[in-house]
């Protein structure tokens, strides 16, 4: 039996396009995922990255929800140290009232940006230390009983929006297990601790009101095309795109050529960067589906959330369709 699949969408902004174009592509991607039977589509909070348009997750979720019918939509995730739990409860409570039974809320502890972003958000790196407490507070706002005397979320109270803990280390695995929440591991860009985190979460999970048994989601990149060689080219181009963005140090930084990126990837430092994308399914739809099923089985995952990496929007939609068809 094949593992359930979902989609992670960063709303990438293509060269020469504007965020509005990325949002149009995100709608098309979610509609394709809905038609193909995917479980959910999540959007990740990032800041100060000129190639990613998913910074305001709740707004983007509302837009996509209005253009789809059934598929679950959510944040994968909201970086909670950047926000007050009450504000997030009100945002996602609003979404849940508008689209009942379709909204997820994934929560991350990372800032989603650098120190300059922290300052611009009027936050500090130390805010991440409050993450476990903030998750519990947020859970109360979305449940039936607030944990802050005299403060309730409206909308939010009683919506029971399901929470998911996101992470790439043992911290998130331990917290998700302790709170009895689903856990999603960011192996699509930080795979180093995957197997240890999976074992920690699955072995130490404690049942909760939200979840009786552990539910583990693993992330993987996908480049699926009708031709395996084409899929390979899409993956290589996407990896260059990602590395090029990581090497960029502001608008004055010159663009690196493909040859320069490939030479860098062959170096020791570049090899470490290339390893970030080692959890990637590449090939035909059948190839990708088989790889994802084996990948999930290798870590005991109940679901795989797929990041389709092709640079062209139409190719990402085709990758979603081909992978589901297997």
mmCIF file of C-alpha atoms in Angstrom:
data_model
loop_
_atom_site.group_PDB
_atom_site.id
_atom_site.type_symbol
_atom_site.label_atom_id
_atom_site.label_comp_id
_atom_site.label_asym_id
_atom_site.label_seq_id
_atom_site.Cartn_x
_atom_site.Cartn_y
_atom_site.Cartn_z
ATOM 1 C CA UNK A 1 0.000 0.000 0.000
ATOM 2 C CA UNK A 2 1.404 3.396 -0.990
ATOM 3 C CA UNK A 3 2.093 6.048 1.629
ATOM 4 C CA UNK A 4 -0.197 9.135 1.633
ATOM 5 C CA UNK A 5 1.363 12.145 -0.077
ATOM 6 C CA UNK A 6 1.131 15.880 0.581
ATOM 7 C CA UNK A 7 2.742 18.985 -0.938
ATOM 8 C CA UNK A 8 4.987 21.679 0.501
ATOM 9 C CA UNK A 9 4.836 24.891 -1.548
ATOM 10 C CA UNK A 10 7.234 27.816 -1.019
ATOM 11 C CA UNK A 11 5.478 29.907 -3.678
ATOM 12 C CA UNK A 12 8.786 30.439 -5.549
ATOM 13 C CA UNK A 13 9.113 33.630 -7.580
ATOM 14 C CA UNK A 14 10.556 32.912 -11.022
ATOM 15 C CA UNK A 15 13.029 35.220 -12.685
ATOM 16 C CA UNK A 16 11.140 38.134 -14.256
ATOM 17 C CA UNK A 17 7.926 37.415 -12.340
ATOM 18 C CA UNK A 18 6.242 39.092 -9.370
ATOM 19 C CA UNK A 19 4.769 37.536 -6.187
ATOM 20 C CA UNK A 20 1.304 37.728 -7.761
ATOM 21 C CA UNK A 21 2.541 35.287 -10.414
ATOM 22 C CA UNK A 22 3.826 32.941 -7.727
ATOM 23 C CA UNK A 23 0.422 33.010 -6.027
ATOM 24 C CA UNK A 24 -1.296 32.146 -9.310
ATOM 25 C CA UNK A 25 1.060 29.200 -9.683
ATOM 26 C CA UNK A 26 0.355 28.142 -6.077
ATOM 27 C CA UNK A 27 -3.366 28.002 -6.798
ATOM 28 C CA UNK A 28 -2.737 25.818 -9.856
ATOM 29 C CA UNK A 29 -0.450 23.541 -7.851
ATOM 30 C CA UNK A 30 -3.007 23.120 -5.047
ATOM 31 C CA UNK A 31 -5.785 22.418 -7.534
ATOM 32 C CA UNK A 32 -3.631 19.754 -9.193
ATOM 33 C CA UNK A 33 -2.816 18.224 -5.799
ATOM 34 C CA UNK A 34 -6.510 18.182 -4.884
ATOM 35 C CA UNK A 35 -7.465 16.475 -8.148
ATOM 36 C CA UNK A 36 -4.646 13.932 -7.733
ATOM 37 C CA UNK A 37 -5.686 12.944 -4.202
ATOM 38 C CA UNK A 38 -2.959 14.496 -2.059
ATOM 39 C CA UNK A 39 -3.714 14.879 1.661
ATOM 40 C CA UNK A 40 -2.735 18.518 2.174
ATOM 41 C CA UNK A 41 -0.731 21.482 0.909
ATOM 42 C CA UNK A 42 1.415 23.455 3.339
ATOM 43 C CA UNK A 43 3.109 26.848 2.980
ATOM 44 C CA UNK A 44 6.317 27.792 4.814
ATOM 45 C CA UNK A 45 7.050 31.110 6.504
ATOM 46 C CA UNK A 46 10.246 32.700 5.212
ATOM 47 C CA UNK A 47 11.408 36.309 5.408
ATOM 48 C CA UNK A 48 13.813 38.498 3.459
ATOM 49 C CA UNK A 49 14.237 35.976 0.638
ATOM 50 C CA UNK A 50 13.508 37.568 -2.709
ATOM 51 C CA UNK A 51 12.754 34.224 -4.378
ATOM 52 C CA UNK A 52 10.066 33.002 -1.955
ATOM 53 C CA UNK A 53 6.575 34.536 -1.628
ATOM 54 C CA UNK A 54 5.089 32.431 1.207
ATOM 55 C CA UNK A 55 5.974 34.794 4.064
ATOM 56 C CA UNK A 56 2.359 35.585 5.081
ATOM 57 C CA UNK A 57 1.152 32.008 5.394
ATOM 58 C CA UNK A 58 -2.363 32.655 6.700
ATOM 59 C CA UNK A 59 -3.141 35.108 3.896
ATOM 60 C CA UNK A 60 -1.873 32.712 1.227
ATOM 61 C CA UNK A 61 -3.827 29.820 2.774
ATOM 62 C CA UNK A 62 -7.027 31.881 2.655
ATOM 63 C CA UNK A 63 -6.458 32.696 -1.009
ATOM 64 C CA UNK A 64 -5.786 29.103 -2.024
ATOM 65 C CA UNK A 65 -8.662 27.781 0.094
ATOM 66 C CA UNK A 66 -11.041 30.058 -1.806
ATOM 67 C CA UNK A 67 -9.902 28.438 -5.063
ATOM 68 C CA UNK A 68 -10.047 24.788 -3.929
ATOM 69 C CA UNK A 69 -12.797 22.627 -2.463
ATOM 70 C CA UNK A 70 -11.612 19.730 -0.324
ATOM 71 C CA UNK A 71 -7.870 19.503 0.181
ATOM 72 C CA UNK A 72 -6.459 20.415 3.585
ATOM 73 C CA UNK A 73 -4.315 23.547 3.699
ATOM 74 C CA UNK A 74 -1.956 24.805 6.347
ATOM 75 C CA UNK A 75 1.319 26.260 7.454
ATOM 76 C CA UNK A 76 4.401 24.135 7.236
ATOM 77 C CA UNK A 77 5.064 26.079 9.152
ATOM 78 C CA UNK A 78 4.472 29.220 11.123
ATOM 79 C CA UNK A 79 7.686 30.181 12.914
ATOM 80 C CA UNK A 80 6.090 30.748 16.292
ATOM 81 C CA UNK A 81 8.950 32.775 17.865
ATOM 82 C CA UNK A 82 8.084 35.508 15.340
ATOM 83 C CA UNK A 83 4.511 35.883 16.635
ATOM 84 C CA UNK A 84 2.322 35.970 19.695
ATOM 85 C CA UNK A 85 0.308 32.762 20.197
ATOM 86 C CA UNK A 86 -2.896 34.803 20.456
ATOM 87 C CA UNK A 87 -2.377 36.435 17.040
ATOM 88 C CA UNK A 88 -1.730 33.072 15.373
ATOM 89 C CA UNK A 89 -4.780 31.550 17.104
ATOM 90 C CA UNK A 90 -6.958 34.361 15.765
ATOM 91 C CA UNK A 91 -5.558 33.999 12.241
ATOM 92 C CA UNK A 92 -5.961 30.241 12.031
ATOM 93 C CA UNK A 93 -9.214 30.329 13.972
ATOM 94 C CA UNK A 94 -10.517 32.666 11.275
ATOM 95 C CA UNK A 95 -9.342 30.259 8.571
ATOM 96 C CA UNK A 96 -11.006 27.339 10.360
ATOM 97 C CA UNK A 97 -14.311 29.190 10.593
ATOM 98 C CA UNK A 98 -14.170 30.087 6.901
ATOM 99 C CA UNK A 99 -13.036 26.627 5.773
ATOM 100 C CA UNK A 100 -14.080 24.129 8.476
ATOM 101 C CA UNK A 101 -12.260 20.821 8.542
ATOM 102 C CA UNK A 102 -9.585 21.916 6.076
ATOM 103 C CA UNK A 103 -6.998 23.871 8.096
ATOM 104 C CA UNK A 104 -3.713 22.628 9.638
ATOM 105 C CA UNK A 105 -1.202 24.549 11.731
ATOM 106 C CA UNK A 106 2.404 23.408 11.615
ATOM 107 C CA UNK A 107 4.729 25.154 14.071
ATOM 108 C CA UNK A 108 8.462 25.697 13.842
ATOM 109 C CA UNK A 109 10.996 27.043 16.312
ATOM 110 C CA UNK A 110 13.434 28.517 13.771
ATOM 111 C CA UNK A 111 13.222 32.247 13.012
ATOM 112 C CA UNK A 112 12.647 31.927 9.282
ATOM 113 C CA UNK A 113 15.311 34.585 8.751
ATOM 114 C CA UNK A 114 18.521 36.079 10.167
ATOM 115 C CA UNK A 115 19.205 38.537 13.002
ATOM 116 C CA UNK A 116 18.252 41.495 10.829
ATOM 117 C CA UNK A 117 14.856 39.848 10.271
ATOM 118 C CA UNK A 118 14.483 39.293 14.018
ATOM 119 C CA UNK A 119 15.093 42.993 14.587
ATOM 120 C CA UNK A 120 12.645 43.991 11.858
ATOM 121 C CA UNK A 121 10.009 41.730 13.428
ATOM 122 C CA UNK A 122 10.786 43.266 16.844
ATOM 123 C CA UNK A 123 11.849 39.867 18.169
ATOM 124 C CA UNK A 124 15.078 38.417 19.577
ATOM 125 C CA UNK A 125 16.761 35.005 19.175
ATOM 126 C CA UNK A 126 15.868 34.328 22.803
ATOM 127 C CA UNK A 127 12.175 34.219 21.889
ATOM 128 C CA UNK A 128 12.772 30.702 20.574
ATOM 129 C CA UNK A 129 13.361 29.551 24.163
ATOM 130 C CA UNK A 130 9.656 30.068 24.866
ATOM 131 C CA UNK A 131 8.564 27.788 22.025
ATOM 132 C CA UNK A 132 7.255 24.860 24.169
ATOM 133 C CA UNK A 133 5.281 27.223 26.400
ATOM 134 C CA UNK A 134 3.926 29.133 23.402
ATOM 135 C CA UNK A 135 2.760 25.922 21.720
ATOM 136 C CA UNK A 136 0.772 24.969 24.825
ATOM 137 C CA UNK A 137 -0.693 28.482 25.081
ATOM 138 C CA UNK A 138 -1.703 28.390 21.416
ATOM 139 C CA UNK A 139 -3.253 24.961 21.887
ATOM 140 C CA UNK A 140 -5.427 26.386 24.636
ATOM 141 C CA UNK A 141 -6.646 29.276 22.504
ATOM 142 C CA UNK A 142 -7.734 26.877 19.740
ATOM 143 C CA UNK A 143 -9.293 24.403 22.153
ATOM 144 C CA UNK A 144 -12.159 24.704 24.601
ATOM 145 C CA UNK A 145 -10.255 26.139 27.562
ATOM 146 C CA UNK A 146 -7.750 28.974 27.428
ATOM 147 C CA UNK A 147 -4.584 28.692 29.471
ATOM 148 C CA UNK A 148 -4.358 32.468 29.934
ATOM 149 C CA UNK A 149 -6.859 33.767 32.459
ATOM 150 C CA UNK A 150 -9.217 36.337 30.983
ATOM 151 C CA UNK A 151 -7.965 35.965 27.365
ATOM 152 C CA UNK A 152 -9.718 33.969 24.661
ATOM 153 C CA UNK A 153 -9.188 33.836 20.906
ATOM 154 C CA UNK A 154 -12.141 34.974 18.819
ATOM 155 C CA UNK A 155 -12.165 33.461 16.250
ATOM 156 C CA UNK A 156 -10.191 30.485 17.478
ATOM 157 C CA UNK A 157 -11.832 29.056 20.571
ATOM 158 C CA UNK A 158 -13.313 25.627 19.963
ATOM 159 C CA UNK A 159 -12.020 25.304 16.405
ATOM 160 C CA UNK A 160 -9.616 22.528 17.428
ATOM 161 C CA UNK A 161 -7.250 23.381 14.573
ATOM 162 C CA UNK A 162 -4.781 20.456 14.639
ATOM 163 C CA UNK A 163 -1.230 21.391 15.577
ATOM 164 C CA UNK A 164 1.884 19.795 14.091
ATOM 165 C CA UNK A 165 5.428 20.234 15.364
ATOM 166 C CA UNK A 166 8.040 20.808 12.663
ATOM 167 C CA UNK A 167 11.734 20.260 13.145
ATOM 168 C CA UNK A 168 15.094 19.069 11.902
ATOM 169 C CA UNK A 169 16.626 18.037 15.231
ATOM 170 C CA UNK A 170 15.869 15.942 18.293
ATOM 171 C CA UNK A 171 14.315 18.929 20.079
ATOM 172 C CA UNK A 172 11.208 18.929 17.897
ATOM 173 C CA UNK A 173 10.912 15.146 18.043
ATOM 174 C CA UNK A 174 11.056 15.177 21.840
ATOM 175 C CA UNK A 175 8.553 18.022 22.154
ATOM 176 C CA UNK A 176 6.070 16.483 19.712
ATOM 177 C CA UNK A 177 6.277 13.150 21.541
ATOM 178 C CA UNK A 178 5.855 14.806 24.944
ATOM 179 C CA UNK A 179 2.814 16.838 23.860
ATOM 180 C CA UNK A 180 1.260 14.020 21.862
ATOM 181 C CA UNK A 181 1.297 15.925 18.576
ATOM 182 C CA UNK A 182 2.097 14.909 14.993
ATOM 183 C CA UNK A 183 5.695 15.535 13.975
ATOM 184 C CA UNK A 184 7.027 16.597 10.567
ATOM 185 C CA UNK A 185 10.757 16.352 9.855
ATOM 186 C CA UNK A 186 12.419 18.750 7.401
ATOM 187 C CA UNK A 187 14.506 16.125 5.631
ATOM 188 C CA UNK A 188 14.057 17.897 2.293
ATOM 189 C CA UNK A 189 16.817 20.331 3.318
ATOM 190 C CA UNK A 190 18.241 19.106 6.662
ATOM 191 C CA UNK A 191 18.360 15.291 6.640
ATOM 192 C CA UNK A 192 21.265 14.684 9.033
ATOM 193 C CA UNK A 193 19.260 13.777 12.149
ATOM 194 C CA UNK A 194 16.327 12.129 10.364
ATOM 195 C CA UNK A 195 16.685 8.551 11.579
ATOM 196 C CA UNK A 196 17.515 9.510 15.150
ATOM 197 C CA UNK A 197 14.633 11.991 15.331
ATOM 198 C CA UNK A 198 12.210 9.445 13.886
ATOM 199 C CA UNK A 199 13.205 6.837 16.463
ATOM 200 C CA UNK A 200 13.003 9.362 19.302
ATOM 201 C CA UNK A 201 9.511 10.486 18.326
ATOM 202 C CA UNK A 202 8.060 7.057 17.596
ATOM 203 C CA UNK A 203 9.566 5.420 20.696
ATOM 204 C CA UNK A 204 8.656 8.107 23.258
ATOM 205 C CA UNK A 205 5.269 9.329 22.001
ATOM 206 C CA UNK A 206 2.667 10.013 24.705
ATOM 207 C CA UNK A 207 -1.032 9.983 23.714
ATOM 208 C CA UNK A 208 -2.990 13.233 23.931
ATOM 209 C CA UNK A 209 -6.500 14.535 23.309
ATOM 210 C CA UNK A 210 -5.513 15.366 19.731
ATOM 211 C CA UNK A 211 -3.679 12.145 18.915
ATOM 212 C CA UNK A 212 -3.842 8.608 20.324
ATOM 213 C CA UNK A 213 -0.959 7.196 18.264
ATOM 214 C CA UNK A 214 2.173 8.833 16.824
ATOM 215 C CA UNK A 215 1.892 10.376 13.380
ATOM 216 C CA UNK A 216 5.166 11.036 11.624
ATOM 217 C CA UNK A 217 5.503 13.054 8.416
ATOM 218 C CA UNK A 218 8.772 13.037 6.495
ATOM 219 C CA UNK A 219 9.670 15.585 3.803
ATOM 220 C CA UNK A 220 11.306 14.871 0.449
ATOM 221 C CA UNK A 221 12.101 16.768 -2.715
ATOM 222 C CA UNK A 222 10.635 15.440 -5.947
ATOM 223 C CA UNK A 223 11.545 15.946 -9.589
ATOM 224 C CA UNK A 224 9.201 13.769 -11.639
ATOM 225 C CA UNK A 225 8.778 14.020 -15.398
ATOM 226 C CA UNK A 226 7.577 11.816 -18.243
ATOM 227 C CA UNK A 227 11.218 11.146 -19.097
ATOM 228 C CA UNK A 228 13.782 10.206 -16.449
ATOM 229 C CA UNK A 229 16.545 12.231 -18.101
ATOM 230 C CA UNK A 230 14.321 15.301 -18.123
ATOM 231 C CA UNK A 231 13.601 14.788 -14.430
ATOM 232 C CA UNK A 232 17.324 14.585 -13.744
ATOM 233 C CA UNK A 233 17.897 17.880 -15.568
ATOM 234 C CA UNK A 234 15.094 19.489 -13.571
ATOM 235 C CA UNK A 235 16.695 18.328 -10.335
ATOM 236 C CA UNK A 236 20.148 19.597 -11.289
ATOM 237 C CA UNK A 237 18.720 22.982 -12.293
ATOM 238 C CA UNK A 238 16.748 23.211 -9.048
ATOM 239 C CA UNK A 239 19.815 22.332 -6.981
ATOM 240 C CA UNK A 240 21.826 25.031 -8.744
ATOM 241 C CA UNK A 241 18.980 27.496 -8.092
ATOM 242 C CA UNK A 242 18.961 26.659 -4.398
ATOM 243 C CA UNK A 243 22.747 26.831 -4.005
ATOM 244 C CA UNK A 244 22.893 30.075 -5.996
ATOM 245 C CA UNK A 245 20.400 31.603 -3.585
ATOM 246 C CA UNK A 246 22.373 30.384 -0.557
ATOM 247 C CA UNK A 247 25.577 31.934 -1.903
ATOM 248 C CA UNK A 248 23.957 35.277 -2.617
ATOM 249 C CA UNK A 249 24.954 38.016 -0.189
ATOM 250 C CA UNK A 250 22.704 40.860 -1.204
ATOM 251 C CA UNK A 251 21.702 42.517 -4.507
ATOM 252 C CA UNK A 252 25.306 43.481 -5.288
ATOM 253 C CA UNK A 253 26.411 39.835 -5.378
ATOM 254 C CA UNK A 254 27.058 38.759 -8.989
ATOM 255 C CA UNK A 255 25.089 35.790 -10.289
ATOM 256 C CA UNK A 256 27.155 32.607 -10.457
ATOM 257 C CA UNK A 257 27.101 30.685 -13.728
ATOM 258 C CA UNK A 258 25.985 27.057 -13.902
ATOM 259 C CA UNK A 259 29.617 26.000 -14.433
ATOM 260 C CA UNK A 260 30.691 27.916 -11.310
ATOM 261 C CA UNK A 261 27.897 26.346 -9.258
ATOM 262 C CA UNK A 262 28.791 22.851 -10.475
ATOM 263 C CA UNK A 263 32.452 23.436 -9.637
ATOM 264 C CA UNK A 264 31.476 24.623 -6.169
ATOM 265 C CA UNK A 265 29.282 21.556 -5.628
ATOM 266 C CA UNK A 266 32.297 19.371 -6.428
ATOM 267 C CA UNK A 267 34.291 21.000 -3.600
ATOM 268 C CA UNK A 268 34.223 19.853 0.027
ATOM 269 C CA UNK A 269 32.103 22.817 1.111
ATOM 270 C CA UNK A 270 29.802 22.378 -1.862
ATOM 271 C CA UNK A 271 29.396 18.655 -1.226
ATOM 272 C CA UNK A 272 28.001 19.443 2.218
ATOM 273 C CA UNK A 273 25.508 21.808 0.597
ATOM 274 C CA UNK A 274 24.567 19.225 -2.028
ATOM 275 C CA UNK A 275 23.970 16.690 0.743
ATOM 276 C CA UNK A 276 21.142 18.899 2.016
ATOM 277 C CA UNK A 277 19.051 17.657 -0.940
ATOM 278 C CA UNK A 278 19.945 13.993 -0.716
ATOM 279 C CA UNK A 279 16.354 13.067 0.188
ATOM 280 C CA UNK A 280 15.063 13.550 -3.352
ATOM 281 C CA UNK A 281 12.998 11.363 -5.663
ATOM 282 C CA UNK A 282 14.095 11.792 -9.276
ATOM 283 C CA UNK A 283 12.714 10.070 -12.358
ATOM 284 C CA UNK A 284 9.390 9.138 -13.907
ATOM 285 C CA UNK A 285 6.222 9.258 -11.831
ATOM 286 C CA UNK A 286 6.527 5.550 -11.125
ATOM 287 C CA UNK A 287 10.188 5.987 -10.134
ATOM 288 C CA UNK A 288 9.333 8.833 -7.778
ATOM 289 C CA UNK A 289 6.405 7.048 -6.181
ATOM 290 C CA UNK A 290 8.401 3.886 -5.556
ATOM 291 C CA UNK A 291 11.271 5.900 -4.042
ATOM 292 C CA UNK A 292 8.883 7.799 -1.743
ATOM 293 C CA UNK A 293 7.224 4.604 -0.524
ATOM 294 C CA UNK A 294 10.624 3.059 0.262
ATOM 295 C CA UNK A 295 11.786 6.267 1.926
ATOM 296 C CA UNK A 296 8.735 6.405 4.197
ATOM 297 C CA UNK A 297 9.108 2.749 5.136
ATOM 298 C CA UNK A 298 12.784 3.237 6.022
ATOM 299 C CA UNK A 299 11.894 5.678 8.838
ATOM 300 C CA UNK A 300 8.419 4.489 9.802
ATOM 301 C CA UNK A 301 6.695 7.563 8.358
ATOM 302 C CA UNK A 302 2.924 7.701 7.982
ATOM 303 C CA UNK A 303 2.976 10.399 5.283
ATOM 304 C CA UNK A 304 5.432 12.094 2.936
ATOM 305 C CA UNK A 305 5.197 15.809 2.233
ATOM 306 C CA UNK A 306 6.723 16.474 -1.160
ATOM 307 C CA UNK A 307 8.498 19.617 -2.344
ATOM 308 C CA UNK A 308 8.365 19.584 -6.141
ATOM 309 C CA UNK A 309 11.530 21.357 -7.181
ATOM 310 C CA UNK A 310 11.227 22.051 -10.910
ATOM 311 C CA UNK A 311 11.884 25.711 -11.668
ATOM 312 C CA UNK A 312 9.077 26.007 -14.209
ATOM 313 C CA UNK A 313 5.623 26.200 -12.626
ATOM 314 C CA UNK A 314 4.002 23.935 -15.220
ATOM 315 C CA UNK A 315 6.685 21.321 -14.603
ATOM 316 C CA UNK A 316 5.935 21.387 -10.874
ATOM 317 C CA UNK A 317 2.254 20.770 -11.565
ATOM 318 C CA UNK A 318 3.156 17.902 -13.888
ATOM 319 C CA UNK A 319 5.475 16.466 -11.233
ATOM 320 C CA UNK A 320 2.605 16.514 -8.720
ATOM 321 C CA UNK A 321 0.321 14.678 -11.140
ATOM 322 C CA UNK A 322 2.859 12.111 -12.304
ATOM 323 C CA UNK A 323 3.985 11.259 -8.765
ATOM 324 C CA UNK A 324 0.423 10.670 -7.582
ATOM 325 C CA UNK A 325 -0.333 8.485 -10.592
ATOM 326 C CA UNK A 326 2.826 6.484 -9.878
#
